[in-house]
Every structure is written in structure tokens, then in C-alpha cells.
Short mmCIF file of C-alpha atoms in Angstrom, two decimals:
data_model
loop_
_atom_site.label_atom_id
_atom_site.label_comp_id
_atom_site.label_asym_id
_atom_site.label_seq_id
_atom_site.Cartn_x
_atom_site.Cartn_y
_atom_site.Cartn_z
CA MET A 239 275.85 -49.38 -85.63
CA ASN A 240 275.15 -49.31 -89.33
CA PRO A 241 275.30 -52.80 -90.99
CA THR A 242 278.06 -53.44 -93.51
CA PHE A 243 277.68 -55.34 -96.81
CA ASP A 244 279.74 -56.34 -99.84
CA MET A 245 280.13 -53.99 -102.78
CA VAL A 246 281.90 -53.96 -106.17
CA ALA A 247 283.42 -50.91 -107.84
CA LYS A 248 283.80 -51.27 -111.60
CA THR A 249 286.67 -49.60 -113.43
CA PHE A 250 288.86 -49.80 -116.56
CA GLN A 251 291.56 -52.42 -116.92
CA GLY A 252 294.81 -51.03 -115.59
CA LEU A 253 293.20 -48.78 -112.97
CA GLU A 254 292.33 -51.50 -110.44
CA GLU A 255 295.18 -50.70 -108.03
CA VAL A 256 294.54 -46.97 -108.25
CA LEU A 257 290.85 -47.45 -107.40
CA ALA A 258 291.74 -49.78 -104.54
CA GLU A 259 293.97 -47.11 -103.09
CA GLU A 260 291.14 -44.64 -103.32
CA LEU A 261 288.70 -46.90 -101.54
CA ARG A 262 291.17 -47.59 -98.72
CA GLY A 263 291.60 -43.85 -98.31
CA LEU A 264 287.86 -43.49 -97.89
CA GLY A 265 287.84 -46.18 -95.13
CA ALA A 266 286.61 -49.18 -97.06
CA GLU A 267 287.43 -52.60 -95.63
CA ASN A 268 288.42 -55.92 -97.22
CA VAL A 269 289.56 -54.14 -100.39
CA MET A 270 290.45 -56.71 -103.05
CA PRO A 271 291.41 -55.62 -106.62
CA GLY A 272 290.25 -57.92 -109.46
CA LYS A 273 289.94 -57.62 -113.19
CA ARG A 274 288.32 -54.30 -114.08
CA MET A 275 286.81 -54.24 -110.59
CA VAL A 276 287.61 -53.86 -106.91
CA SER A 277 285.50 -55.62 -104.23
CA PHE A 278 285.19 -54.13 -100.75
CA THR A 279 282.84 -53.88 -97.73
CA GLY A 280 281.32 -50.93 -96.02
CA ASP A 281 278.07 -49.43 -94.79
CA LYS A 282 275.57 -47.19 -96.47
CA ALA A 283 277.76 -44.13 -95.87
CA MET A 284 280.67 -45.87 -97.60
CA MET A 285 278.50 -46.57 -100.61
CA TYR A 286 277.49 -42.94 -100.83
CA LYS A 287 281.14 -41.82 -100.42
CA ALA A 288 282.34 -44.22 -103.08
CA ASN A 289 279.89 -42.77 -105.59
CA MET A 290 280.70 -39.19 -104.56
CA CYS A 291 284.43 -39.31 -104.17
CA CYS A 292 286.02 -42.08 -106.27
CA ARG A 293 287.70 -40.58 -109.30
CA THR A 294 288.49 -43.93 -111.01
CA ALA A 295 285.23 -45.85 -110.44
CA LEU A 296 282.73 -46.30 -113.26
CA ARG A 297 279.89 -47.55 -111.05
CA ILE A 298 279.32 -48.97 -107.54
CA LEU A 299 277.35 -52.23 -107.36
CA LYS A 300 275.68 -53.90 -104.36
CA PRO A 301 275.36 -57.69 -104.93
CA ILE A 302 271.98 -59.04 -103.75
CA TYR A 303 271.69 -62.55 -105.18
CA THR A 304 274.23 -65.14 -106.38
CA PHE A 305 273.60 -68.60 -107.86
CA ARG A 306 274.77 -71.03 -110.55
CA ALA A 307 272.99 -71.62 -113.83
CA THR A 308 273.82 -73.97 -116.66
CA ASP A 309 271.37 -72.79 -119.31
CA PRO A 310 268.75 -70.10 -119.98
CA ASP A 311 265.97 -72.14 -118.35
CA SER A 312 267.84 -72.58 -115.04
CA LEU A 313 268.77 -68.89 -115.17
CA TYR A 314 265.08 -67.99 -115.57
CA GLU A 315 263.97 -70.22 -112.70
CA ALA A 316 266.61 -68.96 -110.31
CA VAL A 317 265.84 -65.30 -111.02
CA LYS A 318 262.16 -65.93 -110.65
CA GLY A 319 262.79 -67.50 -107.25
CA PHE A 320 264.02 -64.24 -105.81
CA ASP A 321 261.64 -62.02 -103.74
CA TRP A 322 261.39 -59.07 -106.13
CA GLY A 323 258.69 -57.42 -104.04
CA SER A 324 261.41 -56.36 -101.57
CA LEU A 325 262.96 -54.14 -104.24
CA LEU A 326 260.26 -53.24 -106.74
CA ASN A 327 256.53 -52.54 -106.91
CA GLU A 328 254.09 -52.19 -109.78
CA ASP A 329 254.62 -48.42 -109.98
CA LYS A 330 258.35 -48.59 -110.38
CA THR A 331 260.50 -49.01 -113.52
CA PHE A 332 263.69 -51.05 -113.88
CA ALA A 333 266.57 -51.52 -116.31
CA ILE A 334 269.03 -54.29 -116.70
CA ASP A 335 272.72 -54.15 -117.64
CA THR A 336 274.38 -57.49 -118.49
CA THR A 337 278.01 -58.60 -118.66
CA VAL A 338 278.76 -62.18 -119.73
CA TYR A 339 281.97 -64.22 -119.79
CA SER A 340 280.63 -67.71 -120.35
CA ASP A 341 280.51 -70.63 -122.78
CA GLU A 342 277.00 -71.50 -121.58
CA PHE A 343 275.66 -67.96 -122.09
CA ARG A 344 277.09 -66.34 -125.23
CA ASN A 345 274.45 -63.70 -125.95
CA SER A 346 274.20 -60.99 -123.29
CA GLN A 347 271.10 -59.52 -124.87
CA PHE A 348 269.27 -62.91 -124.58
CA VAL A 349 270.38 -63.10 -120.92
CA THR A 350 268.86 -59.68 -120.39
CA TYR A 351 265.54 -60.80 -121.88
CA ARG A 352 265.39 -63.92 -119.74
CA VAL A 353 266.11 -62.04 -116.55
CA LYS A 354 263.44 -59.41 -117.45
CA ASP A 355 260.90 -62.15 -118.21
CA ALA A 356 261.56 -63.82 -114.87
CA ILE A 357 261.05 -60.53 -112.90
CA VAL A 358 257.85 -59.68 -114.84
CA ASP A 359 256.47 -63.19 -114.38
CA TRP A 360 257.17 -63.03 -110.64
CA PHE A 361 254.89 -60.01 -110.33
CA ARG A 362 252.20 -61.55 -112.56
CA ASP A 363 252.16 -64.66 -110.36
CA HIS A 364 251.84 -62.51 -107.19
CA ASN A 365 249.27 -60.04 -108.42
CA ASP A 366 245.64 -61.00 -109.29
CA ASP A 367 245.30 -58.07 -111.67
CA GLY A 368 248.52 -58.93 -113.53
CA ARG A 369 250.16 -55.57 -112.80
CA ARG A 370 253.89 -55.38 -113.01
CA PRO A 371 256.74 -52.83 -113.03
CA GLY A 372 257.69 -51.32 -116.35
CA VAL A 373 260.99 -51.56 -118.18
CA ARG A 374 262.84 -48.38 -119.11
CA ILE A 375 266.21 -48.19 -120.79
CA GLU A 376 267.09 -44.77 -119.39
CA GLY A 377 266.02 -43.08 -116.18
CA ALA A 378 264.72 -46.24 -114.54
CA ASP A 379 263.95 -46.26 -110.80
CA ILE A 380 265.95 -49.40 -110.14
CA MET A 381 268.97 -50.45 -112.17
CA LEU A 382 270.04 -54.06 -112.01
CA ASN A 383 273.38 -55.49 -113.05
CA VAL A 384 273.76 -59.11 -114.17
CA HIS A 385 277.23 -60.56 -114.19
CA ILE A 386 277.86 -64.08 -115.48
CA SER A 387 281.27 -65.74 -115.26
CA GLY A 388 281.07 -69.35 -116.45
CA ARG A 389 278.09 -70.68 -114.57
CA ASP A 390 278.32 -68.20 -111.67
CA VAL A 391 275.64 -65.55 -111.76
CA THR A 392 275.56 -62.42 -109.62
CA LEU A 393 272.63 -60.02 -109.58
CA SER A 394 273.49 -56.57 -108.19
CA LEU A 395 271.79 -53.25 -107.56
CA ASP A 396 273.58 -50.48 -109.46
CA SER A 397 273.85 -47.61 -106.93
CA SER A 398 275.36 -45.17 -109.43
CA GLY A 399 272.91 -44.99 -112.35
CA GLU A 400 274.72 -43.23 -115.12
CA SER A 401 278.38 -44.13 -115.38
CA LEU A 402 280.42 -42.14 -112.88
CA HIS A 403 282.68 -40.87 -115.61
CA LYS A 404 279.82 -38.53 -116.46
CA ARG A 405 280.82 -35.98 -113.84
CA GLY A 406 278.36 -33.38 -114.89
CA TRP A 407 280.80 -30.52 -115.62
CA ARG A 408 281.29 -31.14 -119.34
CA LYS A 409 279.40 -28.64 -121.40
CA ALA A 410 281.10 -29.24 -124.75
CA GLN A 411 283.77 -31.44 -126.21
CA THR A 412 286.24 -31.75 -129.07
CA GLU A 413 286.41 -34.87 -131.24
CA ALA A 414 287.22 -38.09 -129.34
CA PRO A 415 287.80 -36.66 -125.86
CA ILE A 416 289.47 -38.98 -123.26
CA ASN A 417 287.23 -40.51 -120.58
CA GLU A 418 287.22 -38.58 -117.28
CA VAL A 419 287.83 -41.74 -115.21
CA LEU A 420 290.74 -42.75 -117.44
CA ALA A 421 292.23 -39.25 -117.25
CA ALA A 422 291.95 -39.10 -113.48
CA GLY A 423 293.51 -42.62 -113.26
CA MET A 424 296.49 -41.60 -115.34
CA ILE A 425 297.05 -38.52 -113.17
CA LEU A 426 296.86 -40.57 -109.95
CA MET A 427 299.20 -43.20 -111.40
CA SER A 428 301.79 -40.48 -112.11
CA GLY A 429 301.86 -39.66 -108.39
CA TRP A 430 300.86 -36.04 -108.99
CA ARG A 431 298.68 -34.59 -106.17
CA GLY A 432 299.09 -30.88 -106.81
CA GLU A 433 302.57 -30.17 -105.36
CA THR A 434 304.30 -29.33 -108.69
CA PRO A 435 303.34 -27.76 -112.00
CA PHE A 436 301.02 -29.72 -114.33
CA VAL A 437 301.08 -29.34 -118.14
CA ASP A 438 299.01 -30.67 -121.03
CA PRO A 439 300.35 -29.19 -124.29
CA MET A 440 297.58 -30.80 -126.42
CA CYS A 441 294.63 -30.34 -124.08
CA GLY A 442 291.68 -30.85 -126.46
CA SER A 443 288.51 -30.25 -124.38
CA GLY A 444 290.53 -29.87 -121.17
CA THR A 445 289.80 -33.23 -119.49
CA PHE A 446 293.35 -33.72 -118.07
CA VAL A 447 293.78 -30.22 -116.67
CA ILE A 448 290.21 -30.09 -115.21
CA GLU A 449 290.67 -33.49 -113.45
CA ALA A 450 294.05 -32.32 -112.27
CA ALA A 451 292.58 -29.12 -110.82
CA LEU A 452 289.88 -31.15 -109.05
CA ILE A 453 292.57 -33.42 -107.51
CA ALA A 454 294.78 -30.52 -106.50
CA ALA A 455 291.83 -28.62 -104.97
CA GLY A 456 290.50 -31.72 -103.21
CA ILE A 457 287.08 -31.37 -104.83
CA ALA A 458 285.00 -34.59 -105.04
CA PRO A 459 284.11 -35.47 -108.64
CA GLY A 460 280.54 -36.40 -107.82
CA ILE A 461 279.37 -32.99 -106.54
CA TYR A 462 278.35 -31.94 -110.12
CA ARG A 463 276.00 -34.85 -110.69
CA LYS A 464 272.26 -34.30 -110.56
CA SER A 465 271.46 -37.63 -109.00
CA PHE A 466 272.52 -41.20 -108.15
CA ALA A 467 270.55 -44.32 -108.60
CA PHE A 468 270.54 -45.10 -104.87
CA GLU A 469 268.41 -42.01 -104.27
CA THR A 470 265.36 -43.99 -105.58
CA TRP A 471 265.95 -46.92 -103.22
CA PRO A 472 263.44 -47.50 -100.33
CA ASP A 473 266.10 -47.08 -97.67
CA PHE A 474 267.62 -43.90 -99.13
CA ASP A 475 268.92 -41.48 -96.45
CA PRO A 476 268.85 -37.94 -97.79
CA GLU A 477 270.39 -36.45 -94.64
CA LEU A 478 273.38 -38.73 -94.85
CA LEU A 479 273.93 -37.87 -98.52
CA GLU A 480 273.57 -34.14 -97.70
CA GLU A 481 276.24 -34.44 -94.98
CA ILE A 482 278.67 -36.18 -97.35
CA TYR A 483 277.89 -33.74 -100.14
CA ASN A 484 278.65 -30.69 -97.93
CA ASP A 485 281.87 -32.05 -96.43
CA ASP A 486 284.57 -29.74 -97.77
CA SER A 487 287.21 -30.65 -95.20
CA ALA A 488 289.51 -32.01 -97.97
CA GLU A 489 289.28 -28.89 -100.17
CA ARG A 490 292.27 -26.56 -100.46
CA GLU A 491 293.64 -23.78 -102.64
CA VAL A 492 295.74 -24.63 -105.68
CA THR A 493 299.16 -22.97 -105.53
CA VAL A 494 300.99 -24.49 -108.48
CA PRO A 495 300.61 -23.73 -112.23
CA ILE A 496 298.24 -25.88 -114.24
CA VAL A 497 298.76 -25.12 -117.94
CA ALA A 498 296.65 -26.15 -120.90
CA ALA A 499 297.55 -25.43 -124.54
CA ASP A 500 296.30 -26.54 -127.92
CA ILE A 501 296.88 -25.67 -131.57
CA GLN A 502 293.16 -25.05 -132.12
CA ARG A 503 291.48 -21.96 -130.76
CA ARG A 504 288.09 -23.78 -130.57
CA ALA A 505 289.60 -26.43 -128.33
CA ILE A 506 290.84 -23.73 -125.93
CA GLU A 507 287.39 -22.10 -125.88
CA ILE A 508 285.74 -25.44 -125.12
CA SER A 509 288.32 -26.16 -122.37
CA MET A 510 287.66 -22.86 -120.74
CA GLU A 511 283.91 -23.37 -120.86
CA ASN A 512 284.24 -26.78 -119.18
CA ALA A 513 286.67 -25.50 -116.57
CA LYS A 514 284.29 -22.67 -115.71
CA SER A 515 281.47 -25.24 -115.36
CA ALA A 516 283.61 -27.23 -112.94
CA GLY A 517 284.47 -24.08 -110.95
CA VAL A 518 288.24 -24.51 -111.48
CA ASP A 519 288.92 -22.05 -114.30
CA ARG A 520 290.80 -19.77 -111.90
CA TYR A 521 293.40 -22.50 -111.34
CA ILE A 522 294.16 -23.18 -114.99
CA THR A 523 296.12 -21.12 -117.57
CA PHE A 524 294.88 -21.58 -121.16
CA GLU A 525 296.68 -20.54 -124.30
CA LYS A 526 296.57 -21.27 -128.00
CA LYS A 527 299.98 -22.68 -128.81
CA PRO A 528 301.16 -25.55 -131.02
CA ILE A 529 303.65 -27.98 -129.53
CA GLU A 530 306.51 -26.71 -131.70
CA ASP A 531 306.19 -23.24 -130.18
CA TRP A 532 307.04 -24.41 -126.60
CA THR A 533 310.32 -22.81 -125.57
CA GLN A 534 309.95 -22.69 -121.77
CA ALA A 535 308.21 -24.93 -119.24
CA PRO A 536 306.74 -23.86 -115.89
CA SER A 537 309.18 -24.23 -113.01
CA PRO A 538 310.05 -26.01 -110.87
CA ALA A 539 309.87 -29.26 -112.91
CA GLY A 540 306.59 -31.12 -112.65
CA VAL A 541 304.40 -33.55 -114.56
CA LEU A 542 303.31 -33.46 -118.22
CA ILE A 543 300.38 -35.68 -119.30
CA THR A 544 298.91 -35.60 -122.73
CA ASN A 545 296.84 -37.57 -125.28
CA PRO A 546 298.17 -36.81 -128.77
CA PRO A 547 296.45 -37.92 -131.97
CA TYR A 548 296.76 -41.64 -132.74
CA GLY A 549 296.18 -41.42 -136.51
CA LYS A 550 292.78 -43.13 -136.06
CA ARG A 551 289.87 -40.91 -135.16
CA ILE A 552 292.07 -37.86 -134.95
CA SER A 553 295.17 -37.36 -137.18
CA ALA A 554 297.73 -34.81 -138.11
CA ASP A 555 299.21 -33.99 -141.47
CA ASP A 556 302.57 -35.45 -140.45
CA MET A 557 302.10 -37.96 -137.60
CA ASN A 558 305.77 -38.99 -137.53
CA GLY A 559 306.86 -35.38 -137.45
CA LEU A 560 304.36 -34.57 -134.66
CA TYR A 561 305.74 -37.30 -132.40
CA GLY A 562 309.30 -36.37 -133.31
CA THR A 563 308.50 -32.78 -132.22
CA ILE A 564 307.07 -34.10 -128.94
CA GLY A 565 310.33 -35.94 -128.27
CA THR A 566 312.41 -32.86 -129.14
CA LYS A 567 310.41 -30.58 -126.79
CA LEU A 568 310.59 -33.12 -123.98
CA LYS A 569 314.35 -33.31 -124.24
CA HIS A 570 315.10 -29.60 -124.64
CA VAL A 571 312.19 -27.76 -122.93
CA PHE A 572 310.74 -30.05 -120.24
CA GLN A 573 313.99 -31.14 -118.56
CA GLY A 574 313.36 -32.45 -115.07
CA TYR A 575 309.74 -33.36 -115.85
CA HIS A 576 308.04 -36.67 -115.70
CA ALA A 577 306.13 -36.94 -118.99
CA TRP A 578 303.25 -39.43 -119.43
CA ILE A 579 301.96 -40.02 -122.95
CA ILE A 580 299.15 -42.38 -123.96
CA GLY A 581 299.38 -43.65 -127.54
CA TYR A 582 298.29 -46.40 -129.85
CA GLN A 583 301.07 -47.28 -132.31
CA ASP A 584 304.72 -48.23 -131.55
CA GLU A 585 305.69 -46.60 -134.80
CA TYR A 586 304.82 -43.17 -133.46
CA PHE A 587 306.19 -43.84 -129.97
CA HIS A 588 309.51 -44.69 -131.65
CA GLU A 589 309.64 -41.21 -133.20
CA ILE A 590 309.76 -39.70 -129.72
CA GLY A 591 313.30 -41.00 -129.47
CA LEU A 592 313.33 -41.59 -125.68
CA ALA A 593 313.39 -44.76 -123.64
CA PRO A 594 310.29 -45.03 -121.46
CA SER A 595 310.67 -45.94 -117.80
CA GLN A 596 307.23 -47.55 -117.62
CA LYS A 597 304.70 -49.02 -120.02
CA ILE A 598 301.12 -49.56 -118.87
CA ALA A 599 298.45 -51.22 -120.94
CA LEU A 600 295.18 -49.20 -121.05
CA ASN A 601 292.07 -49.12 -123.20
CA ASN A 602 290.98 -45.74 -124.53
CA GLY A 603 287.79 -45.57 -126.53
CA GLY A 604 287.95 -49.25 -127.50
CA LEU A 605 291.60 -49.06 -128.64
CA ASP A 606 294.27 -51.08 -126.87
CA CYS A 607 296.62 -48.27 -125.99
CA GLU A 608 299.74 -47.94 -123.88
CA LEU A 609 300.66 -45.25 -121.32
CA ARG A 610 304.40 -44.54 -121.27
CA GLU A 611 306.35 -42.57 -118.76
CA TYR A 612 309.47 -40.62 -119.76
CA VAL A 613 311.80 -39.26 -117.14
CA ILE A 614 313.44 -36.21 -118.65
CA PHE A 615 316.88 -35.32 -117.28
CA GLU A 616 319.79 -33.11 -118.29
CA GLY A 617 323.04 -34.59 -119.64
CA THR A 618 323.75 -38.30 -119.84
CA LYS A 619 321.91 -41.05 -118.06
CA ARG A 620 325.11 -42.01 -116.24
CA ASN A 621 325.63 -38.51 -114.81
CA PHE A 622 321.89 -38.41 -113.89
CA ARG A 623 322.24 -41.58 -111.81
CA VAL A 624 325.53 -40.54 -110.29
CA ALA A 625 323.78 -37.37 -109.04
CA GLY A 626 321.19 -39.55 -107.28
CA GLY A 627 318.48 -39.51 -109.93
CA ARG A 628 316.35 -42.52 -110.65
CA ILE A 629 314.61 -43.49 -113.85
CA LYS A 630 312.06 -45.74 -112.17
CA ASP A 631 310.39 -45.14 -108.84
CA GLU A 632 311.95 -47.82 -106.68
CA ASP A 633 309.36 -47.27 -103.97
CA ARG A 634 306.57 -48.18 -106.36
CA PRO A 635 306.58 -51.40 -108.41
CA ALA A 636 306.64 -50.68 -112.16
CA ARG A 637 303.45 -51.55 -114.01
CA LYS A 638 304.30 -53.36 -117.20
CA ALA A 639 302.01 -54.05 -120.08
CA ALA A 640 301.22 -57.71 -120.41
CA PRO A 641 302.19 -59.27 -123.82
CA LYS A 642 299.35 -59.26 -126.30
CA GLY A 643 297.49 -62.52 -126.42
CA ARG A 644 298.77 -63.62 -123.01
CA LYS A 645 296.64 -63.53 -119.86
CA ASP A 646 298.07 -62.61 -116.46
CA GLY A 647 299.89 -65.50 -114.89
CA GLU A 648 299.54 -67.67 -118.01
CA ARG A 649 302.66 -69.50 -119.20
CA ARG A 650 303.42 -69.75 -122.90
CA PRO A 651 304.35 -73.11 -124.36
CA PHE A 652 308.11 -72.37 -124.41
CA ASP A 653 308.41 -70.55 -121.08
CA ARG A 654 311.19 -72.10 -119.06
CA LYS A 655 310.49 -73.60 -115.69
CA PRO A 656 312.27 -71.82 -112.78
CA ARG A 657 315.39 -73.54 -111.49
CA THR A 658 314.94 -75.52 -108.32
CA ASP A 659 318.63 -75.95 -107.49
CA ASP A 660 321.55 -73.62 -106.84
CA ARG A 661 323.33 -74.30 -110.13
CA LYS A 662 324.55 -71.40 -112.15
CA PRO A 663 323.17 -71.20 -115.73
CA PHE A 664 326.19 -72.78 -117.39
CA ASP A 665 327.40 -75.15 -114.67
CA ARG A 666 327.99 -78.64 -115.93
CA LYS A 667 328.63 -81.85 -114.04
CA PRO A 668 332.22 -83.11 -114.37
CA ARG A 669 332.85 -86.11 -116.59
CA THR A 670 333.02 -89.43 -114.82
CA ASP A 671 334.67 -91.36 -117.66
CA ASP A 672 337.97 -91.06 -119.38
CA ARG A 673 336.66 -90.58 -122.90
CA ARG A 674 338.62 -87.43 -123.43
CA PRO A 675 342.46 -87.69 -123.10
CA ALA A 676 344.00 -85.28 -120.64
CA ASP A 677 346.05 -83.57 -123.36
CA ARG A 678 343.11 -83.09 -125.72
CA LYS A 679 341.46 -79.72 -126.00
CA PRO A 680 337.69 -79.53 -125.62
CA PHE A 681 336.93 -78.94 -129.27
CA ASP A 682 339.70 -80.97 -130.93
CA ARG A 683 338.29 -83.50 -133.33
CA LYS A 684 340.02 -86.41 -135.02
CA PRO A 685 339.82 -86.01 -138.83
CA ARG A 686 337.58 -88.58 -140.49
CA THR A 687 339.02 -90.79 -143.28
CA ASP A 688 337.24 -91.39 -146.57
CA ALA A 689 336.51 -94.97 -145.57
CA GLU A 690 334.61 -93.77 -142.51
CA ALA A 691 332.46 -91.31 -144.45
CA PRO A 692 328.87 -92.37 -144.89
CA GLU A 693 327.75 -93.39 -148.34
CA LYS A 694 326.06 -90.57 -150.18
CA LYS A 695 322.71 -91.36 -151.73
CA GLU A 696 321.59 -89.75 -154.92
CA ARG A 697 318.55 -87.48 -154.38
CA ARG A 698 316.00 -87.58 -157.17
CA PRO A 699 313.62 -84.73 -157.81
CA LEU A 700 309.98 -85.38 -156.98
CA ASP A 701 308.01 -86.32 -160.13
CA LEU A 702 304.76 -84.35 -159.63
CA ASN A 703 303.38 -85.60 -162.97
CA ARG A 704 303.51 -89.14 -161.62
CA LEU A 705 301.39 -87.94 -158.65
CA GLY A 706 298.89 -86.28 -160.97
CA ARG A 707 299.87 -82.77 -159.82
CA THR A 708 301.86 -79.97 -161.35
CA PRO A 709 303.82 -77.19 -159.63
CA SER A 710 301.62 -74.27 -158.55
CA ILE A 711 304.53 -71.87 -157.87
CA SER A 712 307.00 -70.89 -160.59
CA ALA A 713 310.63 -72.01 -160.25
CA ASP A 714 311.83 -68.41 -159.88
CA LYS A 715 309.95 -68.05 -156.60
CA GLU A 716 311.83 -68.89 -153.43
CA ILE A 717 310.18 -71.49 -151.18
CA VAL A 718 311.52 -71.54 -147.65
CA VAL A 719 310.57 -74.53 -145.52
CA ASN A 720 310.65 -74.52 -141.71
CA ARG A 721 311.76 -70.98 -141.48
CA PRO A 722 311.98 -69.91 -137.79
CA ALA A 723 309.10 -67.67 -136.66
CA TRP A 724 311.39 -64.82 -135.75
CA ARG A 725 312.77 -64.80 -139.30
CA ALA A 726 309.33 -64.77 -140.90
CA ARG A 727 308.41 -61.38 -139.54
CA LYS A 728 308.23 -58.60 -142.16
CA LYS A 729 307.98 -54.90 -141.93
CA LYS A 730 304.60 -53.40 -142.76
CA ASP A 731 305.99 -51.36 -145.62
CA GLN A 732 307.52 -54.37 -147.41
#
């Protein structure tokens, strides 16, 4: 029986549940989603499968050493106390990747240097000739991952090497292409598995349609890679990897349309080249067509996923008009479709003119973006629901974007505590006194006489000259004191 061990799969924020579902499907045990990661257990075969088959994993780590450190010196001593001869020898090279979330360790590069020094000094202390393994930034034999959270330090072996989003099929790209892992995650979140048509009307270099074709055909994303880091490990099993690589039991023919279009001919040429490299070009229809020229969508209704320009790295002459056209085409051409659009600015989303059924926070190329789902139906929303249609998938909990500046589960200062009794919101206890006469209405008030009125005090203006100060704002400028926060907001164009 092969021994099992703990592993960690890294991913993008927002894709944790999708990756967890993938790992469970592969047979992983003790699957626990975290923040930008999923922990699980399995044997060597599971580690190979996770690298080969997971579409939403960035890398697969195998933790080897955990400890606590309070400063760089204690970090150095702890790392030096590990038996590095069990993993490395003087003829090997190693690289270190560091991630730090700590007040004690604020500089990840300095952490990398201290870990490297500890490893090198271990070999110098154990070799009379002072020989030690070399350090190589790229193409190292052993890749180490250092993760520090507070004072907790975890050293892991990186079994993947290059990030798993680098599938190996991409030959060329347009400007600012979407990450392959993010694209696959969005497709899997949509629920599409190849049963209905798939459309990307602004395909760029073809990432969405190629990842969709791989999903529909059941082709593992890792079969195009030249190597994985675990192939340099002392216990590497080439026959096991060969068996996993050649397992085509999940592959099938694609029988639904997958359509890619773009306004630029060069983008279509690049998409076709990439699709041919991935071996899925026969499943995809490419055509040069701007979004405004769409008059008919593939039937039956399916899924549309696209990544339009944000106005940052890529822009259009009329961004508001572009998003307005997207909304028009969704309403009049893609009826019955579920449309998923990733964007960056609410201003442009507003131009679509449709209410999203889901909003999911994602990060694309360092930008805090949002993925929105639009359920396109004919007629009114009321008639759609009467006919049995649903805006949101009731069988799947909606993923909502967390408010900016607020961590998951964190209460804001003015969040109300949940009720602990059965009272209705506006229930009041009955009065126990007889202060209000029975014939008096709730809001009747007795008029106050002049004698009962409080004495008015004369208010004198503040003499700034007496304080040695003069007004710094002219009298014609309005000064508003204690204005509520919600009234202080201003539009960007004001």
C-alpha cells in the first residue's frame, strides 16, 4: 500500500471551491478549501494526478517541515536544523519561492536569503571540502516553497515547477491574455461541461474557447507540459507517471458548437494557432466578427463567457458604447443563454443594462475584478418565473463578492447583532403606567405656553482675531459640519 501524505494546491482567490471539487473528483481525501489554497491528502499517484489533471491549480506543494520563528535568527537556526542531505546533494541546484503574511517578517526577499544561507551552511558544516548545492532561479532541480503566516513557517517541496497555468499549448498571444487557470475556473463555475453551445464573442488569443474544448473533450491540461518538478526527485516513479499520462478513459468527442469571434483578424489567427497546438482546433469555429454584427446565436441556448476590455491595458474608442452593445446583443440575440462577463469598473457594467444574478470577486492580472452572471430570458421576469425559470441556481449557493476592505467573517463597527429572541422587528412592550390618557392619540402633543419656553441665549460670532487667527476660507464658501458619510459621496465627474 502506497503511503499517503499531506499536500497543498495553490490557486487564485475565488477558485478555492472549484479546485476542491476537482480534487475530490480525482479521489483526494481530507479536502479542505482555504484562502487561495486547498489542502488534501493522497499518495504519490494522487500528487501526479493533481499536477496532470487539475485545471484550477497553480502548483501542488508537499509540506516537509513546519516550525515557529519569531525573527530572522530563529528562522535561520530552524532551517539549518533540518536534514537537507535527504533532499539535496552537492551536484543539485535549488530555488526558493517565498510567501509572507507576518508582522515579524515583512520582507520576503530577506526571508529567501536567510533560508538559502541556512541550507548552504548546513552543507558546508557537513562537508570537509565545503562543497554545497548551487542556487538557480530557473530550471532548478529542487524547488522549495517557504510560507510564513504570523510566526508559523512551512517549508514545502514544489512538485509542479513552473506554474500549472503554463499548459504548454500557447504559441502566441494578444495583449493582456487571461490566465488559463482563471479561464478554466470561470468555465467550471458556470456549470458548463460540454453539453450545450459555448460562445466567446471577444476571444482574443482564444484562452476561453481552448480551455472549454479541453473540458468538453475530457483532455487533461497537463499533457502538453514538458516536465514537472517532481521528475527530479529521488523517489520519482516514471512508470507511474507514464500510466497517468496515457490514461485517456475520460476523453470523448465534442458534439456541441464552440464559437470564437473577435474584431481583429490577428487575434483570430493567434487563436487558431493556439487551438491547433492544443489539438482542439477541429472542435472550435473561428470567425472575424465585431460584437455589433452578431444577429444569431448557436442553438440550443448555452453559455457565453467573455473578457471584454477594461479601459486599462486594453481599451476601445467608446468603452460605454461597447458595453452598451454587449447588453443589447445579450438581450436580443443570446436569449436563453447564461452570460458570464468579467470586468473591472461598475461604470461599464452599468452600461450593460441588465441585473446580474451573481457577482464573484476575482483577480485578473493584478486587478480586483468581478465576474457577473446574466440570465437572459424572453419577455418579462414575471413571465419567466411563472414558466418555471430561475434567475439563480437554487441548487448551488450563490457566490457573492465580499465588500471591499472587509475580510470574510469580519464584522464592521455598525453591524447589528442577530436577534436572540422571537420578537418581530417593530414589536414593543406595552406600557405599564398610565402616562397617556386612554382618549389621547399616540402623537398628540399639548401645546407649550410662552412661559414654559426655554430662555433663548444670544449666540455671538467667534472672534478669531482675539485668538490670533484669521479665517482661511472665504465667507462665500459653504462649510458643512458633521455631514453624514452617505451624503459626502460625490460622483467622479463632479
